[in-house]
Coordinates of C-alpha atoms and ligand atoms in Angstrom, one line a residue:
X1 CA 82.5 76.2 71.1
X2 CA 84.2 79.3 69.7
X3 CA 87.6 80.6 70.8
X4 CA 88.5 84.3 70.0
X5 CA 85.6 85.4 68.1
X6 CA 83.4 86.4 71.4
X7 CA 86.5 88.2 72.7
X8 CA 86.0 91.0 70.2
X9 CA 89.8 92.4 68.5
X10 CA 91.0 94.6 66.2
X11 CA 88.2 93.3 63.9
X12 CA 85.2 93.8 66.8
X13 CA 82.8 96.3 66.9
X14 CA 84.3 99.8 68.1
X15 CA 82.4 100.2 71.3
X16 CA 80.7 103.9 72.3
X17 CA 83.8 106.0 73.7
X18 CA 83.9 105.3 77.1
X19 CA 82.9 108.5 79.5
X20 CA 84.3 109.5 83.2
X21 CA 80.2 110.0 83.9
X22 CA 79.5 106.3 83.2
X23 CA 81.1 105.5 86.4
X24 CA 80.0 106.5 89.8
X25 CA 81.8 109.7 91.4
X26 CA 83.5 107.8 94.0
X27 CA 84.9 105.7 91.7
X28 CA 88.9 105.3 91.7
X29 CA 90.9 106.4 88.9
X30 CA 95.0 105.0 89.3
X31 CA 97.6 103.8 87.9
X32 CA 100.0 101.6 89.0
X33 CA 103.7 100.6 89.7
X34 CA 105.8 98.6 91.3
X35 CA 109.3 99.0 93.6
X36 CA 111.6 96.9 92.0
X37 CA 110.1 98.3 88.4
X38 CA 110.9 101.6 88.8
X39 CA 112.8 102.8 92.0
X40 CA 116.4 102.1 91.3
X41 CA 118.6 103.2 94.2
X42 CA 119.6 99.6 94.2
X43 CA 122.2 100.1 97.2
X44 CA 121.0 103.3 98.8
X45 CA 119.9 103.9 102.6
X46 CA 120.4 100.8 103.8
X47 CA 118.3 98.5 100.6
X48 CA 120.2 95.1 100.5
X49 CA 119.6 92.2 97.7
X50 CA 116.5 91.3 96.2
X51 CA 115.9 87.8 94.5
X52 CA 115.7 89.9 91.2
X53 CA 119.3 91.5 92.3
X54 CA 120.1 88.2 92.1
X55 CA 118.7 86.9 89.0
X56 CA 119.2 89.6 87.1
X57 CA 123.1 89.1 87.6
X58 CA 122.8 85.1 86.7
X59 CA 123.7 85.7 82.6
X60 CA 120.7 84.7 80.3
X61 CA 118.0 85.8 82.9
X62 CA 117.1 89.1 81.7
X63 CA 116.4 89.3 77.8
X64 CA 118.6 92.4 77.5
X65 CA 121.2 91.9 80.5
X66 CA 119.2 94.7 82.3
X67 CA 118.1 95.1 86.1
X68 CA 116.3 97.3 88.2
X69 CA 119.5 98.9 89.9
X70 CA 118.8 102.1 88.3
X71 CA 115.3 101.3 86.5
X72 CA 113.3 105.2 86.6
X73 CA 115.5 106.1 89.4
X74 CA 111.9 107.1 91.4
X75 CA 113.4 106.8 94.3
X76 CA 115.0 110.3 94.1
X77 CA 112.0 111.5 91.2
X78 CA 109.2 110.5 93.1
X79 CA 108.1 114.1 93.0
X80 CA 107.8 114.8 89.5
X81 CA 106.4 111.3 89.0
X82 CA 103.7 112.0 91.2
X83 CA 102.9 115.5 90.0
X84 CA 102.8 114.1 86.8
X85 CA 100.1 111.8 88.5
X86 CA 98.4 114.4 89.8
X87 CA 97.9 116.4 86.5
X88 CA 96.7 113.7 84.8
X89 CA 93.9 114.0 87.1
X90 CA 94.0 110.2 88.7
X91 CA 92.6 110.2 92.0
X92 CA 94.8 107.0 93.8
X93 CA 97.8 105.9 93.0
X94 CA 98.7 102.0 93.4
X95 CA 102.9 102.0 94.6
X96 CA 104.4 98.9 96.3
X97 CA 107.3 98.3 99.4
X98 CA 110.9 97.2 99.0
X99 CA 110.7 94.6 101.3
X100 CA 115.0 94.8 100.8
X101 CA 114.4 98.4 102.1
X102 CA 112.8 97.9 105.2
X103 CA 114.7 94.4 106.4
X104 CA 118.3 93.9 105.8
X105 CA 118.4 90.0 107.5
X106 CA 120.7 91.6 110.1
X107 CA 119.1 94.3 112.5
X108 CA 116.7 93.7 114.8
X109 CA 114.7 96.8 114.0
X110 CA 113.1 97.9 110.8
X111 CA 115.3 99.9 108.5
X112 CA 114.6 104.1 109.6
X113 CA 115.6 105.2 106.2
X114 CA 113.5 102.5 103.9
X115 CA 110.4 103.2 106.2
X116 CA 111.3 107.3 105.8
X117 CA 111.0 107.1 101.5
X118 CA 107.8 105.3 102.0
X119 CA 106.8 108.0 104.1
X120 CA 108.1 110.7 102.2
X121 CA 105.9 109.1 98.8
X122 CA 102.9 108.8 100.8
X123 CA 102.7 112.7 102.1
X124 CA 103.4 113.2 98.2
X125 CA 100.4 111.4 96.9
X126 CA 98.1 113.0 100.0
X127 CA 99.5 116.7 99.0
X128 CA 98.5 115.7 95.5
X129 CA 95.0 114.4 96.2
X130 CA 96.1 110.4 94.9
X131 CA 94.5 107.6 97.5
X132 CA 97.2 106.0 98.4
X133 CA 97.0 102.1 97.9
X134 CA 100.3 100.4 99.0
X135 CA 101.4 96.3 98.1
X136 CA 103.4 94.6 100.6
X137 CA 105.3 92.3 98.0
X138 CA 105.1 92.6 94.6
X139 CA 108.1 90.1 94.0
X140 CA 111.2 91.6 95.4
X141 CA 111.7 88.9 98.2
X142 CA 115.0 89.8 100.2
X143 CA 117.7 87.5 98.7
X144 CA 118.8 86.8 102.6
X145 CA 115.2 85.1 102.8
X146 CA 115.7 83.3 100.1
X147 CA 119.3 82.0 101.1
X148 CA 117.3 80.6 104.0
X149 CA 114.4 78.9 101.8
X150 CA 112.6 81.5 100.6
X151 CA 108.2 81.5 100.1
X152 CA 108.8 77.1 100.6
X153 CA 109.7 77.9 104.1
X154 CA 107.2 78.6 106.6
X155 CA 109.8 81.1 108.3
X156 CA 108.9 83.4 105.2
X157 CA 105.4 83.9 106.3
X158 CA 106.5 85.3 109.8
X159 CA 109.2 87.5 108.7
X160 CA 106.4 88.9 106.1
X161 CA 103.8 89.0 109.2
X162 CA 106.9 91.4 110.7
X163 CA 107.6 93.6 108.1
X164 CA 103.6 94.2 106.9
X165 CA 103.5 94.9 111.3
X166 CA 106.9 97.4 110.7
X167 CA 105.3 99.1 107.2
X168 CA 101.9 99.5 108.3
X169 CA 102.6 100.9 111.8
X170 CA 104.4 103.3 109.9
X171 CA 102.0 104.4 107.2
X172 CA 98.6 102.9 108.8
X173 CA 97.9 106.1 109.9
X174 CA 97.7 107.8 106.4
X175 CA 97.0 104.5 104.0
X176 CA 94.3 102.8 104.1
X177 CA 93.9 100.6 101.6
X178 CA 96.4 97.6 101.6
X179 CA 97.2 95.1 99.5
X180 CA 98.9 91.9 101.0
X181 CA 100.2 90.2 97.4
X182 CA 100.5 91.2 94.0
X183 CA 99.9 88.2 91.9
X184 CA 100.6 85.1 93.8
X185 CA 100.8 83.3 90.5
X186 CA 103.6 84.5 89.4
X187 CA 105.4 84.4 92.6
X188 CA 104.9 80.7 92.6
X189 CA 104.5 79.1 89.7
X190 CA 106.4 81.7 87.1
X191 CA 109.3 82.0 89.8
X192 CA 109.5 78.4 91.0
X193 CA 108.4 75.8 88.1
X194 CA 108.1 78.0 85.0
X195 CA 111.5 79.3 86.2
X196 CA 111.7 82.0 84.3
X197 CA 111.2 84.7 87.0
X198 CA 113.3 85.1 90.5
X199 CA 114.5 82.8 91.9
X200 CA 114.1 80.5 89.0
X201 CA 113.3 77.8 90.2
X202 CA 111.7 74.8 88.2
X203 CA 109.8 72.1 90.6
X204 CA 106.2 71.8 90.9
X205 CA 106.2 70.9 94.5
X206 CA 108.7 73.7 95.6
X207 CA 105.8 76.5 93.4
X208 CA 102.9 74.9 95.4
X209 CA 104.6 75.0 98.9
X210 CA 105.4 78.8 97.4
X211 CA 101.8 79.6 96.9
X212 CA 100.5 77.7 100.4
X213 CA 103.3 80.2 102.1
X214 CA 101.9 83.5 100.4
X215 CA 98.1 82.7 100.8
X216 CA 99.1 82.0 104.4
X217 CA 100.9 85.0 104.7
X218 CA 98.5 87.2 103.0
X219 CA 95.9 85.6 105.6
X220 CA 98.2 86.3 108.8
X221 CA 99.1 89.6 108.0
X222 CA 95.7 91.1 107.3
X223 CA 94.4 90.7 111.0
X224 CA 98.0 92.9 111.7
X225 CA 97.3 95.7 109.3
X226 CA 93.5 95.8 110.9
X227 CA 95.2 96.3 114.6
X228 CA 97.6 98.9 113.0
X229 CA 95.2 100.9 110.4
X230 CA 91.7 102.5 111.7
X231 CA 89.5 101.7 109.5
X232 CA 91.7 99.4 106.9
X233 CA 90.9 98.1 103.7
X234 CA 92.7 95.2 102.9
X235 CA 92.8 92.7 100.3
X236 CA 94.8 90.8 97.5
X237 CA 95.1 91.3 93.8
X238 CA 95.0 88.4 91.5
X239 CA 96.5 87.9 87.9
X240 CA 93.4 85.8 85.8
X241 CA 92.0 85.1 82.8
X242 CA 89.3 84.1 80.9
X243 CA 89.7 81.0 79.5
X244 CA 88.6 79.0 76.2
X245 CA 89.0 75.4 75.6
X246 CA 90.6 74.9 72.0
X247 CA 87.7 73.1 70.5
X248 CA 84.2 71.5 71.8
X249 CA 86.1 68.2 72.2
X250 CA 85.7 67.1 75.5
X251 CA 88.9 66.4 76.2
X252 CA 90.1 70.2 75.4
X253 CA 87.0 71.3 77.0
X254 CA 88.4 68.9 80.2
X255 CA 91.8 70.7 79.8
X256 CA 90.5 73.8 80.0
X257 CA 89.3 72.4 83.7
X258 CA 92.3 71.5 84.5
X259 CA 94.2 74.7 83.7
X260 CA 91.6 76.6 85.3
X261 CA 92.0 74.7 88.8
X262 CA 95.5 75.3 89.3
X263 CA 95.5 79.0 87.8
X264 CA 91.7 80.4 89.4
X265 CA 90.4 77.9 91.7
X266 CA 93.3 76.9 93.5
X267 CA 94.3 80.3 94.6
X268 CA 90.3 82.1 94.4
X269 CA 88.7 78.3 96.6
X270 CA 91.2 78.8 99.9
X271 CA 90.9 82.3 99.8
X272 CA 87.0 82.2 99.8
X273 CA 86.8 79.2 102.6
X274 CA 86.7 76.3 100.6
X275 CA 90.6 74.7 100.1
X276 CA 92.3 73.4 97.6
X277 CA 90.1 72.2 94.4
X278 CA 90.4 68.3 95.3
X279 CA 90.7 67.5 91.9
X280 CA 93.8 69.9 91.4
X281 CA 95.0 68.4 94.2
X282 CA 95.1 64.9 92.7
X283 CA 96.2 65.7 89.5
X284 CA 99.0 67.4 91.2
X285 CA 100.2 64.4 93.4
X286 CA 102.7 64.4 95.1
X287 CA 103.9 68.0 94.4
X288 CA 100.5 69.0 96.5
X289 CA 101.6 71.7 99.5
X290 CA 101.8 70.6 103.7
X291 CA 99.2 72.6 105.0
X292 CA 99.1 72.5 108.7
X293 CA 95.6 72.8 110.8
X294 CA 94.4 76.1 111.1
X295 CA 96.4 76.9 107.9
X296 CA 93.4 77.5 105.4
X297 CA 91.4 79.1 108.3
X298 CA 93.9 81.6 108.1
X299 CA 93.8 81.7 104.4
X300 CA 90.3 82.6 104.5
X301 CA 90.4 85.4 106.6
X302 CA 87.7 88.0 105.9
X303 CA 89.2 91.0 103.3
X304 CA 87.6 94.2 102.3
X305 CA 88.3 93.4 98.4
X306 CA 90.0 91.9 95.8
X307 CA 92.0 93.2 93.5
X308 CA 92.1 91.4 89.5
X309 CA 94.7 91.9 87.2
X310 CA 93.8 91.3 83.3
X311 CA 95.9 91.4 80.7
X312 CA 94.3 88.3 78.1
X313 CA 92.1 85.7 77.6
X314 CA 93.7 82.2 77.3
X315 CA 92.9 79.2 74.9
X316 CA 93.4 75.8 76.1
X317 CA 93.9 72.3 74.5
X318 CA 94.1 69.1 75.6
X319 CA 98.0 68.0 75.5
X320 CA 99.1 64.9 77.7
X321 CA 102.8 66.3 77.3
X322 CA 102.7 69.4 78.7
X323 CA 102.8 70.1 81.9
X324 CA 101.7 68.8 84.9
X325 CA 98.2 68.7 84.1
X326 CA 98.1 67.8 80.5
X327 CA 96.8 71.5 79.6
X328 CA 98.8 73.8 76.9
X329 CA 98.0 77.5 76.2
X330 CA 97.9 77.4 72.5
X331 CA 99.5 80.8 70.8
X332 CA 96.7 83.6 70.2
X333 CA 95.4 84.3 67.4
X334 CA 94.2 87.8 65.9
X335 CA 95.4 91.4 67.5
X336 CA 98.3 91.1 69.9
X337 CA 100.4 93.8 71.7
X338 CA 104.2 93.5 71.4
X339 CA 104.2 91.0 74.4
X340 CA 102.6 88.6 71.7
X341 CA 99.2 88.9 74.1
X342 CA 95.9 88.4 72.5
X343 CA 94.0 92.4 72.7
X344 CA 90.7 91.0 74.3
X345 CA 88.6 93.9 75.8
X346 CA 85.6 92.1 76.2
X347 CA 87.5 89.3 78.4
X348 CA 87.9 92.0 81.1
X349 CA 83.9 92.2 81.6
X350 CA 83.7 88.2 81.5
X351 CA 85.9 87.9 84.2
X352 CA 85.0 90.6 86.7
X353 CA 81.4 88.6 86.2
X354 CA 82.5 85.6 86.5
X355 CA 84.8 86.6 89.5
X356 CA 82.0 88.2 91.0
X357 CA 79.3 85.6 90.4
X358 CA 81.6 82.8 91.6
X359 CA 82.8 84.0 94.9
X360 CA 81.0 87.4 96.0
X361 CA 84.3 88.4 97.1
X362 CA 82.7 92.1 97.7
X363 CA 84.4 95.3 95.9
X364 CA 86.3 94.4 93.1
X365 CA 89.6 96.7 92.0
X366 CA 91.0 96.1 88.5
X367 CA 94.4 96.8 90.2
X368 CA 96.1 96.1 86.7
X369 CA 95.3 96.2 83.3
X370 CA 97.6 97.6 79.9
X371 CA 99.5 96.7 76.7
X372 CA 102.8 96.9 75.7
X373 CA 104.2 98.3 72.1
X374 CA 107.2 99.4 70.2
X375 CA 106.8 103.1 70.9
X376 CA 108.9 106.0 69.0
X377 CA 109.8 109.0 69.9
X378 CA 108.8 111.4 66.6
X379 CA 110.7 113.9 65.9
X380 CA 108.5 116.9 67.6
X381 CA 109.1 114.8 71.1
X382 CA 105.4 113.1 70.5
X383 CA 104.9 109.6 71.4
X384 CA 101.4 108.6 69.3
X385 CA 101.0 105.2 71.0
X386 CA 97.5 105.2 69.1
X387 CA 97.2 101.3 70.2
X388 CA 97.7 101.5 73.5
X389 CA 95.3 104.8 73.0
X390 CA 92.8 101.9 71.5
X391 CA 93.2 99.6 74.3
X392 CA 92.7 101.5 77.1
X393 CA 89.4 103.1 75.5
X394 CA 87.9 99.4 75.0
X395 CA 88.7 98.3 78.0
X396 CA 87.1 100.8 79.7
X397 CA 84.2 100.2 77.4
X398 CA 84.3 96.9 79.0
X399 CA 84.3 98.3 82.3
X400 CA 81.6 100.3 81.9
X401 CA 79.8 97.2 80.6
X402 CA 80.6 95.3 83.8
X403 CA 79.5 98.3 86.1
X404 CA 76.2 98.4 84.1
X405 CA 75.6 94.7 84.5
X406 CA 75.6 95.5 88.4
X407 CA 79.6 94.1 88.9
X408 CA 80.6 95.4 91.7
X409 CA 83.6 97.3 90.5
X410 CA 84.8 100.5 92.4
X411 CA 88.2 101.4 90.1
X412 CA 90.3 100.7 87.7
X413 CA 94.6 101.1 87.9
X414 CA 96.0 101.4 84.6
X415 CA 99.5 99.4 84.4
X416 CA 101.6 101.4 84.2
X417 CA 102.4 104.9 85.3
X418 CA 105.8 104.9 83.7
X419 CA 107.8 102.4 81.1
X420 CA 109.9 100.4 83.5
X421 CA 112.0 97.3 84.1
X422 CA 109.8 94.5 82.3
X423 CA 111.2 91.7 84.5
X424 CA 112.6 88.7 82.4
X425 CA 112.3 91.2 79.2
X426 CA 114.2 94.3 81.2
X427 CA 113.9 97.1 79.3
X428 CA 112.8 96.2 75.8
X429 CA 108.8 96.2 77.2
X430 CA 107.2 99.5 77.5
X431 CA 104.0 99.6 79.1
X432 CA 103.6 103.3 80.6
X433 CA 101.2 105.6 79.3
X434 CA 104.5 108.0 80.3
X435 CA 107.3 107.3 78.5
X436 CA 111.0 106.9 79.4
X437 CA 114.1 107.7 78.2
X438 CA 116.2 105.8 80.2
X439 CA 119.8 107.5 79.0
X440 CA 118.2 111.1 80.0
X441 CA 115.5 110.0 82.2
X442 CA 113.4 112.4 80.7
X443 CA 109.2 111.4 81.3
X444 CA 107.1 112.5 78.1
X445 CA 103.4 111.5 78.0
X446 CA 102.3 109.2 75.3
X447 CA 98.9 110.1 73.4
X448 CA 97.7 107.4 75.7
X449 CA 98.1 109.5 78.8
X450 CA 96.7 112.4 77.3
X451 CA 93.4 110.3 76.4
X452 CA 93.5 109.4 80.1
X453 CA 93.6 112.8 81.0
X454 CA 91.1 113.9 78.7
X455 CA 89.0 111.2 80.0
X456 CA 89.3 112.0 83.2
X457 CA 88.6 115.4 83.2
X458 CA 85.3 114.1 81.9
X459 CA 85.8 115.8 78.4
Ligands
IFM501 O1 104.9 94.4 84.8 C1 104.0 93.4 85.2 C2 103.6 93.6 86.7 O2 104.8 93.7 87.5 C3 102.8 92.5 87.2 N1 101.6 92.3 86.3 C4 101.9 92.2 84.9 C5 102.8 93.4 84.4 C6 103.0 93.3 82.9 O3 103.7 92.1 82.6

């Protein structure tokens, strides 16, 4: 068994440049963002603590002592950003709520002037022809939530229930395309045993009554944005990966299993009707979730899509000291971007198949996918991010791949619009394919963004 050399790199064959006409006409062309990552306006109109408020105040959380109380200040640029958007000639445009914006823990009604922005953005992306496609949470729990338990209490799930009723009353009549979770992984496991995302928490159990919380929120709240939204699409994006075991030893090839129960099948199985992977479940013990009757029912509510996130293949090996499940990602080897992530187009392909093939979950959305690198500013005001050029080309090569294998994949969000708050890493990460200065908040495009634009104006 091989590891990288099937995930083609820097040393893989270039593929044919990828063209807009390889892909169907309706076929969705985004990018994507996130709240906390780029709105600022930390304590404006009413927004109160987020968990990543929080955490990013706690000393030796954020790599560069940053936070996201300023971040792109989008919350009073939106416009340019979205005409900026526009003229690169995407047709949808992937944004997410402030949950802090919309709930402050203390009123009984929804906040007027959080639900107003969100309005405000959406008529933005309708005047500028982008398909609005709105995420309920993409991390920034309400720190008031979290004082009371957080995603481990149940609670959680009907305050979420409320404010996806609140938001989508709102904006049901002009969004139609919903997305309950972004990444439940990372919510979970990278926030409540890895520990190194809000709240930073580090016990197993705690992560997998996290995870049990958001599946069964994301289940309760799609019936509510179906009663709010004519015609709603609805559905869930996933972070995954393609995985390798290390060698053809059985015992790496068994790790491999392993990871890949807790990290695809234990969020992909409930979701699709079947329940936890049993064997994940016993390996995990004791730290396996309470799941009351009816609770996966709900989980496997009917959706309209699913959104996948790739970013890299992983390779496993067998290591009885690491971790819960005796599984350890070993470090990649060949290209990497500057987030030390293996460059893996081909991976992308692999897993919408493999996705697909699996569960028949219907459309598939690649509601994420980018690189990050050191970019510089030259002299004439030029960013020539020639590898993130490079890796959005092959990636869409692998697209293209995956649409021609008869994948059923209806669009592609690039991550990200704009450079933005890089979470544990703040601001030293810059994945835009718009670039930032965050002293002037001046937006350049990168060559990357012009390739996109060239691309999409089927050149
Ligand atoms: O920036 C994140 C995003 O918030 C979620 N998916 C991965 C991106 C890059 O790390």
């Amino acid at each position: 068994m091989t590891t990288y050399d099937i995930f083609p790199g820097a040393d893989g064959p270039e593929p044919q440049a990828p063209q807009r006409a390889d892909f169907g006409s309706d076929f969705l062309w985004g990018c994507a963002t996130s709240s906390y990552q780029i709105e600022g306006a930390g304590t404006v109109d009413g927004r109160v603590e987020s968990i990543w408020d929080r955490f990013a105040a706690t000393p030796g959380r954020i790599r560069d002592g940053s936070s996201g109380a300023v971040a792109c200040d989008h919350y009073h640029r939106w416009p340019a950003d979205l005409d900026i958007g526009r003229d690169l000639g995407l047709n949808a445009y992937r944004f997410s709520i402030a949950w802090p914006r919309i709930c402050d823990g203390v009123s009984e009604t929804p906040n007027a002037k959080g639900l107003d922005f969100y309005d405000r953005l959406v008529d933005g992306m309708l005047e500028r022809g982008l398909q609005p496609w709105a995420t309920l949470y993409h991390w920034d729990l309400p720190q008031w939530l979290q004082d009371r338990g957080g995603w481990a209490s149940r609670d959680t799930v009907d305050a979420f229930v409320d404010m996806a009723d609140a938001v989508t009353r709102r904006l049901g009549d002009r969004v139609g395309h919903w997305i309950t979770h972004n990444e439940p992984w990372c919510t979970s496991i990278i926030g409540n045993y890895e520990g190194w995302h809000a709240p930073g928490l580090t016990d197993l159990g705690t992560a997998l009554q996290v995870a049990h919380h958001v599946l069964l929120s994301h289940g309760r709240a799609v019936p509510v944005i179906r009663a709010n939204v004519p015609g709603a699409q609805a559905g869930i994006s996933l972070s995954l990966h393609p995985l390798r075991p290390a060698s053809a030893a059985p015992e790496d090839v068994a790790a491999m299993d392993r990871h890949d129960g807790l990290r695809y099948r234990w969020f992909l199985d409930p979701l699709y009707g079947r329940g936890y992977p049993e064997a994940t479940l016993a390996q995990v013990g004791k730290a396996a979730p309470v799941v009351l009757p009816g609770d996966l029912d709900d989980i496997a509510v009917p959706t309209d899509f699913l959104g996948v996130n790739y970013y890299f293949p992983e390779t496993v090996a067998h290591d009885p000291d690491h971790g819960p499940l005796g599984a350890r990602i070993l470090p990649p080897q060949g290209e990497i971007t500057a987030m030390g992530w293996p460059v893996a187009p081909q991976g992308l392909s692999e897993l919408l198949a493999r996705v697909d093939r699996d569960y028949r979950p219907g459309p598939l959305y690649v509601t994420e996918n980018g690189s990050c690198y050191d970019d510089v500013v030259t002299g004439d005001g030029a960013v020539r991010d020639v590898e993130r050029r490079r890796y959005l080309m092959r990636h869409l090569a692998a697209l293209r791949q995956a649409v021609a294998e008869g994948v059923p994949v209806k669009g592609y969000f690039a991550w990200s619009l704009l450079d933005n708050f890089e979470w544990a890493e703040g601001y030293l990460r810059r994945f835009g394919l718009v670039h930032v200065d965050y002293a002037t908040q001046e937006r350049r495009l990168k060559d990357s963004a012009k390739w996109y634009r060239t691309f999409l104006r089927g050149l």
